[in-house]
Amino acid sequence: MGQEAAQTAEKVAGNRWVERLARGGYAAAGLIHVVIGGIAAQVAFGRGGEADQSGALTSLRGAPAGPVLLWVCVVGLAMLALWYAVATATGSVPGKTRWSTAALTLVYAALTVTTFGFARGGGSDGEERTNDITAILMGLPAGRLLVAATGAVIVGVGVYHVYKGLSLKFLEDLRTSGAGAAGKAVRLVGTVGYAAKGVVLSVVGVLFAVAAVQADPDEAGGLDAALKALAGQPFGRTLLVAVAVGLVLYGLYCFARARYARMGD
């Protein structure tokens, strides 16, 4: 990147309004995770629901002022994706590599697109989308290996989430040491939240691996399939309730991150 372009990118990232709106993206992600956790708890007690991003966005759209709230989420998520894109170009986030900020750019960009679809009245089923993508991968040369590799990567991300939570490494992303009443609350929701999300992501990765072994795209699945797989295990209801609480706490951590995140400082 040229010096002039780099300076322009840094000005964009450092703009007060860009930063504030990007922080709103963390809050939007938090809201989605809280709703997913709530749906997962309902599933644990026998009620229906799609416990993933699509299910959460459908629930939000049906709430009072839901469409307006979704548009607010779209703006925040889009600005957060933009902020990470600029951070990737400039390498301006201490402690993070360009690879990690690039991955986060893609994550928040994808969530922006999904939320935008629901905000404008559309949207699609998350499980069907996952199965379609898996089927496309399997149709490629060495497709089963690609699906298995995807599963391995997702499991790796899940394990890292568990590590990040239990080691308190997430505090490095925040402008707080975890001391004081507020800091202790952040430590609690971050530790449990990251661990719970890591467990769910690991199960998602395992489902991809199963799909690869059985050469069946329908065996792959996203969050909803992973949570329902947990429910089918011994003590499944207890496991699912625990993970549901953890996802809600992860959502609360995202709210805290909206307030305390290090945004290039």
Tab-separated table of N, CA and C in Angstrom, residues 91-228:
chain	number	residue	atom	x	y	z
A	91	GLY	N	-2.296	-2.835	9.175
A	91	GLY	CA	-1.656	-3.562	10.276
A	91	GLY	C	-1.667	-2.766	11.559
A	92	SER	N	-2.798	-2.081	11.807
A	92	SER	CA	-2.846	-1.110	12.903
A	92	SER	C	-3.423	-1.650	14.203
A	93	VAL	N	-3.702	-2.953	14.281
A	93	VAL	CA	-4.258	-3.513	15.514
A	93	VAL	C	-3.153	-4.233	16.276
A	94	PRO	N	-2.733	-3.693	17.420
A	94	PRO	CA	-1.653	-4.323	18.189
A	94	PRO	C	-2.022	-5.745	18.610
A	95	GLY	N	-1.071	-6.655	18.478
A	95	GLY	CA	-1.297	-8.021	18.929
A	95	GLY	C	-2.051	-8.903	17.960
A	96	LYS	N	-2.452	-8.363	16.809
A	96	LYS	CA	-3.172	-9.166	15.819
A	96	LYS	C	-2.435	-9.129	14.489
A	97	THR	N	-2.395	-10.263	13.831
A	97	THR	CA	-1.763	-10.335	12.520
A	97	THR	C	-2.751	-9.882	11.453
A	98	ARG	N	-2.211	-9.591	10.268
A	98	ARG	CA	-3.099	-9.231	9.165
A	98	ARG	C	-4.011	-10.398	8.789
A	99	TRP	N	-3.524	-11.631	8.967
A	99	TRP	CA	-4.356	-12.792	8.673
A	99	TRP	C	-5.589	-12.816	9.573
A	100	SER	N	-5.390	-12.544	10.854
A	100	SER	CA	-6.520	-12.600	11.787
A	100	SER	C	-7.510	-11.473	11.537
A	101	THR	N	-7.004	-10.262	11.246
A	101	THR	CA	-7.932	-9.158	10.975
A	101	THR	C	-8.635	-9.358	9.635
A	102	ALA	N	-7.955	-9.996	8.671
A	102	ALA	CA	-8.605	-10.304	7.391
A	102	ALA	C	-9.743	-11.302	7.604
A	103	ALA	N	-9.501	-12.302	8.458
A	103	ALA	CA	-10.547	-13.285	8.750
A	103	ALA	C	-11.740	-12.618	9.419
A	104	LEU	N	-11.471	-11.701	10.355
A	104	LEU	CA	-12.557	-10.995	11.027
A	104	LEU	C	-13.304	-10.084	10.059
A	105	THR	N	-12.582	-9.521	9.096
A	105	THR	CA	-13.243	-8.722	8.059
A	105	THR	C	-14.276	-9.569	7.329
A	106	LEU	N	-13.884	-10.783	6.945
A	106	LEU	CA	-14.791	-11.673	6.222
A	106	LEU	C	-15.974	-12.091	7.096
A	107	VAL	N	-15.707	-12.364	8.372
A	107	VAL	CA	-16.776	-12.780	9.288
A	107	VAL	C	-17.831	-11.688	9.409
A	108	TYR	N	-17.386	-10.457	9.666
A	108	TYR	CA	-18.353	-9.378	9.861
A	108	TYR	C	-18.984	-8.930	8.550
A	109	ALA	N	-18.259	-9.058	7.445
A	109	ALA	CA	-18.852	-8.749	6.141
A	109	ALA	C	-19.965	-9.749	5.824
A	110	ALA	N	-19.712	-11.032	6.096
A	110	ALA	CA	-20.729	-12.058	5.853
A	110	ALA	C	-21.950	-11.832	6.737
A	111	LEU	N	-21.718	-11.475	8.001
A	111	LEU	CA	-22.830	-11.216	8.910
A	111	LEU	C	-23.604	-9.979	8.473
A	112	THR	N	-22.891	-8.986	7.936
A	112	THR	CA	-23.554	-7.792	7.406
A	112	THR	C	-24.489	-8.159	6.263
A	113	VAL	N	-23.985	-8.961	5.324
A	113	VAL	CA	-24.791	-9.362	4.162
A	113	VAL	C	-26.019	-10.157	4.605
A	114	THR	N	-25.827	-11.080	5.547
A	114	THR	CA	-26.951	-11.878	6.039
A	114	THR	C	-27.993	-10.995	6.710
A	115	THR	N	-27.543	-10.081	7.566
A	115	THR	CA	-28.463	-9.185	8.268
A	115	THR	C	-29.172	-8.259	7.291
A	116	PHE	N	-28.449	-7.787	6.280
A	116	PHE	CA	-29.047	-6.933	5.248
A	116	PHE	C	-30.188	-7.666	4.546
A	117	GLY	N	-29.974	-8.946	4.241
A	117	GLY	CA	-31.018	-9.726	3.582
A	117	GLY	C	-32.288	-9.791	4.408
A	118	PHE	N	-32.152	-9.979	5.717
A	118	PHE	CA	-33.324	-10.034	6.585
A	118	PHE	C	-33.935	-8.651	6.781
A	119	ALA	N	-33.115	-7.619	6.837
A	119	ALA	CA	-33.622	-6.261	7.034
A	119	ALA	C	-34.514	-5.825	5.874
A	120	ARG	N	-34.182	-6.258	4.670
A	120	ARG	CA	-34.973	-5.877	3.497
A	120	ARG	C	-36.108	-6.850	3.215
A	121	GLY	N	-36.352	-7.764	4.160
A	121	GLY	CA	-37.506	-8.646	4.045
A	121	GLY	C	-37.227	-10.010	3.471
A	122	GLY	N	-35.972	-10.298	3.140
A	122	GLY	CA	-35.626	-11.604	2.583
A	122	GLY	C	-35.037	-12.507	3.639
A	123	GLY	N	-33.913	-13.117	3.315
A	123	GLY	CA	-33.267	-14.034	4.250
A	123	GLY	C	-33.412	-15.466	3.780
A	124	SER	N	-32.539	-16.317	4.285
A	124	SER	CA	-32.568	-17.726	3.891
A	124	SER	C	-32.247	-18.599	5.089
A	125	ASP	N	-32.612	-19.867	4.981
A	125	ASP	CA	-32.373	-20.828	6.050
A	125	ASP	C	-30.881	-21.121	6.177
A	126	GLY	N	-30.356	-20.974	7.382
A	126	GLY	CA	-28.924	-21.155	7.596
A	126	GLY	C	-28.447	-22.567	7.320
A	127	GLU	N	-29.237	-23.571	7.730
A	127	GLU	CA	-28.824	-24.958	7.517
A	127	GLU	C	-28.803	-25.305	6.029
A	128	GLU	N	-29.816	-24.851	5.295
A	128	GLU	CA	-29.841	-25.116	3.854
A	128	GLU	C	-28.634	-24.481	3.171
A	129	ARG	N	-28.294	-23.273	3.603
A	129	ARG	CA	-27.150	-22.580	3.007
A	129	ARG	C	-25.857	-23.356	3.277
A	130	THR	N	-25.709	-23.844	4.498
A	130	THR	CA	-24.517	-24.630	4.843
A	130	THR	C	-24.445	-25.910	4.014
A	131	ASN	N	-25.583	-26.592	3.886
A	131	ASN	CA	-25.607	-27.825	3.099
A	131	ASN	C	-25.296	-27.560	1.632
A	132	ASP	N	-25.811	-26.448	1.107
A	132	ASP	CA	-25.542	-26.100	-0.293
A	132	ASP	C	-24.049	-25.853	-0.519
A	133	ILE	N	-23.435	-25.112	0.410
A	133	ILE	CA	-22.001	-24.829	0.289
A	133	ILE	C	-21.197	-26.126	0.367
A	134	THR	N	-21.602	-27.006	1.289
A	134	THR	CA	-20.902	-28.286	1.426
A	134	THR	C	-21.029	-29.116	0.154
A	135	ALA	N	-22.224	-29.107	-0.445
A	135	ALA	CA	-22.433	-29.854	-1.688
A	135	ALA	C	-21.554	-29.307	-2.812
A	136	ILE	N	-21.416	-27.984	-2.874
A	136	ILE	CA	-20.556	-27.369	-3.891
A	136	ILE	C	-19.106	-27.804	-3.690
A	137	LEU	N	-18.652	-27.771	-2.433
A	137	LEU	CA	-17.278	-28.190	-2.142
A	137	LEU	C	-17.053	-29.648	-2.533
A	138	MET	N	-18.032	-30.492	-2.226
A	138	MET	CA	-17.875	-31.913	-2.537
A	138	MET	C	-17.864	-32.174	-4.042
A	139	GLY	N	-18.441	-31.260	-4.795
A	139	GLY	CA	-18.451	-31.414	-6.237
A	139	GLY	C	-17.140	-31.049	-6.898
A	140	LEU	N	-16.232	-30.465	-6.132
A	140	LEU	CA	-14.929	-30.080	-6.666
A	140	LEU	C	-13.954	-31.255	-6.605
A	141	PRO	N	-12.865	-31.202	-7.384
A	141	PRO	CA	-11.828	-32.235	-7.253
A	141	PRO	C	-11.332	-32.291	-5.801
A	142	ALA	N	-11.177	-33.493	-5.282
A	142	ALA	CA	-10.770	-33.676	-3.877
A	142	ALA	C	-11.746	-32.978	-2.936
A	143	GLY	N	-13.031	-32.983	-3.323
A	143	GLY	CA	-14.044	-32.262	-2.554
A	143	GLY	C	-14.186	-32.740	-1.128
A	144	ARG	N	-14.137	-34.063	-0.919
A	144	ARG	CA	-14.279	-34.575	0.439
A	144	ARG	C	-13.128	-34.112	1.319
A	145	LEU	N	-11.933	-34.037	0.738
A	145	LEU	CA	-10.791	-33.528	1.503
A	145	LEU	C	-10.990	-32.057	1.848
A	146	LEU	N	-11.557	-31.290	0.917
A	146	LEU	CA	-11.826	-29.875	1.184
A	146	LEU	C	-12.819	-29.715	2.331
A	147	VAL	N	-13.869	-30.534	2.313
A	147	VAL	CA	-14.867	-30.465	3.388
A	147	VAL	C	-14.243	-30.877	4.717
A	148	ALA	N	-13.436	-31.937	4.695
A	148	ALA	CA	-12.758	-32.375	5.921
A	148	ALA	C	-11.813	-31.298	6.429
A	149	ALA	N	-11.090	-30.650	5.512
A	149	ALA	CA	-10.171	-29.577	5.906
A	149	ALA	C	-10.942	-28.408	6.497
A	150	THR	N	-12.102	-28.097	5.906
A	150	THR	CA	-12.948	-27.031	6.449
A	150	THR	C	-13.370	-27.364	7.871
A	151	GLY	N	-13.767	-28.619	8.077
A	151	GLY	CA	-14.143	-29.048	9.420
A	151	GLY	C	-12.997	-28.925	10.401
A	152	ALA	N	-11.793	-29.303	9.960
A	152	ALA	CA	-10.618	-29.215	10.834
A	152	ALA	C	-10.327	-27.768	11.215
A	153	VAL	N	-10.462	-26.870	10.245
A	153	VAL	CA	-10.233	-25.446	10.526
A	153	VAL	C	-11.251	-24.935	11.535
A	154	ILE	N	-12.526	-25.314	11.349
A	154	ILE	CA	-13.574	-24.855	12.266
A	154	ILE	C	-13.335	-25.400	13.670
A	155	VAL	N	-12.934	-26.675	13.764
A	155	VAL	CA	-12.600	-27.240	15.078
A	155	VAL	C	-11.450	-26.459	15.702
A	156	GLY	N	-10.446	-26.130	14.891
A	156	GLY	CA	-9.318	-25.347	15.396
A	156	GLY	C	-9.750	-23.998	15.930
A	157	VAL	N	-10.653	-23.346	15.204
A	157	VAL	CA	-11.175	-22.056	15.663
A	157	VAL	C	-11.936	-22.240	16.969
A	158	GLY	N	-12.707	-23.320	17.060
A	158	GLY	CA	-13.453	-23.587	18.285
A	158	GLY	C	-12.536	-23.817	19.474
A	159	VAL	N	-11.507	-24.627	19.269
A	159	VAL	CA	-10.542	-24.889	20.350
A	159	VAL	C	-9.864	-23.595	20.776
A	160	TYR	N	-9.545	-22.745	19.798
A	160	TYR	CA	-8.906	-21.471	20.138
A	160	TYR	C	-9.852	-20.597	20.951
A	161	HIS	N	-11.140	-20.622	20.633
A	161	HIS	CA	-12.110	-19.850	21.422
A	161	HIS	C	-12.106	-20.322	22.880
A	162	VAL	N	-12.093	-21.649	23.065
A	162	VAL	CA	-12.062	-22.176	24.435
A	162	VAL	C	-10.795	-21.709	25.142
A	163	TYR	N	-9.663	-21.821	24.465
A	163	TYR	CA	-8.387	-21.374	25.040
A	163	TYR	C	-8.427	-19.882	25.360
A	164	LYS	N	-8.956	-19.095	24.429
A	164	LYS	CA	-8.986	-17.647	24.629
A	164	LYS	C	-9.834	-17.278	25.835
A	165	GLY	N	-10.912	-18.033	26.043
A	165	GLY	CA	-11.757	-17.758	27.195
A	165	GLY	C	-11.112	-18.169	28.504
A	166	LEU	N	-10.631	-19.408	28.572
A	166	LEU	CA	-10.085	-19.925	29.828
A	166	LEU	C	-8.774	-19.258	30.220
A	167	SER	N	-8.008	-18.791	29.236
A	167	SER	CA	-6.723	-18.140	29.525
A	167	SER	C	-6.863	-16.633	29.752
A	168	LEU	N	-8.084	-16.120	29.596
A	168	LEU	CA	-8.358	-14.678	29.711
A	168	LEU	C	-7.636	-13.860	28.630
A	169	LYS	N	-7.251	-14.506	27.561
A	169	LYS	CA	-6.550	-13.814	26.486
A	169	LYS	C	-7.428	-12.740	25.844
A	170	PHE	N	-8.741	-12.901	25.964
A	170	PHE	CA	-9.654	-11.913	25.381
A	170	PHE	C	-9.491	-10.533	26.012
A	171	LEU	N	-8.920	-10.494	27.216
A	171	LEU	CA	-8.705	-9.194	27.862
A	171	LEU	C	-7.726	-8.330	27.076
A	172	GLU	N	-6.881	-8.963	26.247
A	172	GLU	CA	-5.942	-8.200	25.428
A	172	GLU	C	-6.666	-7.349	24.388
A	173	ASP	N	-7.911	-7.713	24.081
A	173	ASP	CA	-8.695	-6.958	23.101
A	173	ASP	C	-9.396	-5.761	23.724
A	174	LEU	N	-9.296	-5.626	25.048
A	174	LEU	CA	-10.083	-4.629	25.765
A	174	LEU	C	-9.209	-3.611	26.476
A	175	ARG	N	-9.793	-2.447	26.717
A	175	ARG	CA	-9.135	-1.408	27.506
A	175	ARG	C	-9.547	-1.535	28.968
A	176	THR	N	-9.447	-2.732	29.497
A	176	THR	CA	-9.739	-2.964	30.903
A	176	THR	C	-8.893	-4.125	31.380
A	177	SER	N	-8.464	-4.067	32.620
A	177	SER	CA	-7.609	-5.121	33.169
A	177	SER	C	-8.418	-6.256	33.777
A	178	GLY	N	-9.730	-6.066	33.875
A	178	GLY	CA	-10.555	-7.070	34.523
A	178	GLY	C	-10.666	-6.852	36.015
A	179	ALA	N	-10.124	-5.739	36.516
A	179	ALA	CA	-10.217	-5.428	37.940
A	179	ALA	C	-11.504	-4.655	38.210
A	180	GLY	N	-11.892	-4.595	39.486
A	180	GLY	CA	-13.102	-3.885	39.851
A	180	GLY	C	-14.340	-4.700	39.528
A	181	ALA	N	-15.501	-4.197	39.966
A	181	ALA	CA	-16.748	-4.937	39.768
A	181	ALA	C	-17.063	-5.127	38.290
A	182	ALA	N	-16.943	-4.041	37.514
A	182	ALA	CA	-17.228	-4.137	36.078
A	182	ALA	C	-16.236	-5.062	35.392
A	183	GLY	N	-14.966	-4.947	35.768
A	183	GLY	CA	-13.943	-5.793	35.167
A	183	GLY	C	-14.166	-7.262	35.462
A	184	LYS	N	-14.579	-7.567	36.697
A	184	LYS	CA	-14.840	-8.965	37.060
A	184	LYS	C	-16.024	-9.518	36.275
A	185	ALA	N	-17.034	-8.668	36.056
A	185	ALA	CA	-18.186	-9.100	35.263
A	185	ALA	C	-17.767	-9.404	33.830
A	186	VAL	N	-16.901	-8.558	33.278
A	186	VAL	CA	-16.407	-8.780	31.916
A	186	VAL	C	-15.607	-10.076	31.850
A	187	ARG	N	-14.792	-10.324	32.878
A	187	ARG	CA	-14.007	-11.567	32.912
A	187	ARG	C	-14.923	-12.781	32.927
A	188	LEU	N	-15.999	-12.713	33.702
A	188	LEU	CA	-16.922	-13.842	33.808
A	188	LEU	C	-17.608	-14.122	32.478
A	189	VAL	N	-18.231	-13.081	31.899
A	189	VAL	CA	-18.982	-13.307	30.656
A	189	VAL	C	-18.044	-13.672	29.509
A	190	GLY	N	-16.834	-13.119	29.521
A	190	GLY	CA	-15.877	-13.444	28.473
A	190	GLY	C	-15.373	-14.868	28.577
A	191	THR	N	-15.036	-15.288	29.796
A	191	THR	CA	-14.520	-16.645	30.001
A	191	THR	C	-15.547	-17.699	29.609
A	192	VAL	N	-16.738	-17.593	30.193
A	192	VAL	CA	-17.781	-18.586	29.916
A	192	VAL	C	-18.270	-18.471	28.475
A	193	GLY	N	-18.424	-17.233	28.009
A	193	GLY	CA	-18.940	-17.018	26.661
A	193	GLY	C	-18.036	-17.570	25.583
A	194	TYR	N	-16.753	-17.268	25.676
A	194	TYR	CA	-15.809	-17.784	24.679
A	194	TYR	C	-15.747	-19.311	24.723
A	195	ALA	N	-15.750	-19.875	25.924
A	195	ALA	CA	-15.687	-21.335	26.045
A	195	ALA	C	-16.915	-21.987	25.417
A	196	ALA	N	-18.093	-21.428	25.693
A	196	ALA	CA	-19.328	-21.996	25.142
A	196	ALA	C	-19.351	-21.904	23.622
A	197	LYS	N	-18.966	-20.752	23.100
A	197	LYS	CA	-18.957	-20.617	21.642
A	197	LYS	C	-17.929	-21.560	21.027
A	198	GLY	N	-16.812	-21.745	21.710
A	198	GLY	CA	-15.801	-22.672	21.213
A	198	GLY	C	-16.313	-24.096	21.132
A	199	VAL	N	-17.081	-24.513	22.133
A	199	VAL	CA	-17.660	-25.860	22.120
A	199	VAL	C	-18.584	-26.025	20.917
A	200	VAL	N	-19.450	-25.030	20.689
A	200	VAL	CA	-20.402	-25.119	19.578
A	200	VAL	C	-19.675	-25.146	18.239
A	201	LEU	N	-18.679	-24.282	18.075
A	201	LEU	CA	-17.922	-24.264	16.825
A	201	LEU	C	-17.210	-25.597	16.592
A	202	SER	N	-16.691	-26.182	17.656
A	202	SER	CA	-16.020	-27.478	17.520
A	202	SER	C	-16.991	-28.549	17.031
A	203	VAL	N	-18.219	-28.522	17.547
A	203	VAL	CA	-19.227	-29.487	17.094
A	203	VAL	C	-19.566	-29.250	15.624
A	204	VAL	N	-19.661	-27.976	15.218
A	204	VAL	CA	-19.895	-27.657	13.802
A	204	VAL	C	-18.794	-28.277	12.943
A	205	GLY	N	-17.544	-28.123	13.382
A	205	GLY	CA	-16.426	-28.700	12.647
A	205	GLY	C	-16.508	-30.210	12.547
A	206	VAL	N	-16.912	-30.856	13.634
A	206	VAL	CA	-17.062	-32.314	13.629
A	206	VAL	C	-18.139	-32.734	12.629
A	207	LEU	N	-19.236	-31.960	12.555
A	207	LEU	CA	-20.301	-32.285	11.594
A	207	LEU	C	-19.786	-32.215	10.157
A	208	PHE	N	-18.925	-31.243	9.877
A	208	PHE	CA	-18.318	-31.170	8.545
A	208	PHE	C	-17.459	-32.405	8.283
A	209	ALA	N	-16.720	-32.837	9.295
A	209	ALA	CA	-15.882	-34.026	9.141
A	209	ALA	C	-16.735	-35.261	8.876
A	210	VAL	N	-17.855	-35.378	9.586
A	210	VAL	CA	-18.772	-36.501	9.367
A	210	VAL	C	-19.317	-36.467	7.942
A	211	ALA	N	-19.662	-35.266	7.472
A	211	ALA	CA	-20.160	-35.126	6.100
A	211	ALA	C	-19.110	-35.587	5.097
A	212	ALA	N	-17.849	-35.269	5.372
A	212	ALA	CA	-16.770	-35.677	4.467
A	212	ALA	C	-16.593	-37.190	4.463
A	213	VAL	N	-16.620	-37.797	5.638
A	213	VAL	CA	-16.428	-39.246	5.741
A	213	VAL	C	-17.569	-39.996	5.056
A	214	GLN	N	-18.802	-39.516	5.250
A	214	GLN	CA	-19.967	-40.199	4.696
A	214	GLN	C	-20.329	-39.713	3.295
A	215	ALA	N	-19.581	-38.715	2.799
A	215	ALA	CA	-19.861	-38.143	1.470
A	215	ALA	C	-21.309	-37.685	1.361
A	216	ASP	N	-21.817	-37.101	2.439
A	216	ASP	CA	-23.213	-36.656	2.486
A	216	ASP	C	-23.265	-35.206	2.952
A	217	PRO	N	-23.522	-34.257	2.035
A	217	PRO	CA	-23.556	-32.836	2.421
A	217	PRO	C	-24.586	-32.530	3.500
A	218	ASP	N	-25.662	-33.334	3.560
A	218	ASP	CA	-26.712	-33.073	4.538
A	218	ASP	C	-26.256	-33.329	5.971
A	219	GLU	N	-25.131	-34.024	6.137
A	219	GLU	CA	-24.612	-34.269	7.482
A	219	GLU	C	-23.924	-33.032	8.054
A	220	ALA	N	-23.512	-32.120	7.174
A	220	ALA	CA	-22.895	-30.874	7.647
A	220	ALA	C	-23.980	-29.970	8.213
A	221	GLY	N	-23.582	-29.030	9.016
A	221	GLY	CA	-24.568	-28.115	9.584
A	221	GLY	C	-23.897	-26.962	10.286
A	222	GLY	N	-24.692	-25.958	10.587
A	222	GLY	CA	-24.191	-24.787	11.279
A	222	GLY	C	-24.496	-24.851	12.761
A	223	LEU	N	-24.717	-23.682	13.356
A	223	LEU	CA	-24.952	-23.603	14.795
A	223	LEU	C	-26.174	-24.405	15.222
A	224	ASP	N	-27.262	-24.280	14.458
A	224	ASP	CA	-28.497	-24.965	14.834
A	224	ASP	C	-28.291	-26.475	14.887
A	225	ALA	N	-27.649	-27.026	13.860
A	225	ALA	CA	-27.394	-28.469	13.833
A	225	ALA	C	-26.464	-28.885	14.968
A	226	ALA	N	-25.470	-28.046	15.258
A	226	ALA	CA	-24.526	-28.365	16.331
A	226	ALA	C	-25.226	-28.399	17.684
A	227	LEU	N	-26.081	-27.417	17.928
A	227	LEU	CA	-26.783	-27.359	19.208
A	227	LEU	C	-27.743	-28.537	19.357
A	228	LYS	N	-28.421	-28.886	18.273
A	228	LYS	CA	-29.344	-30.016	18.343
A	228	LYS	C	-28.590	-31.338	18.457
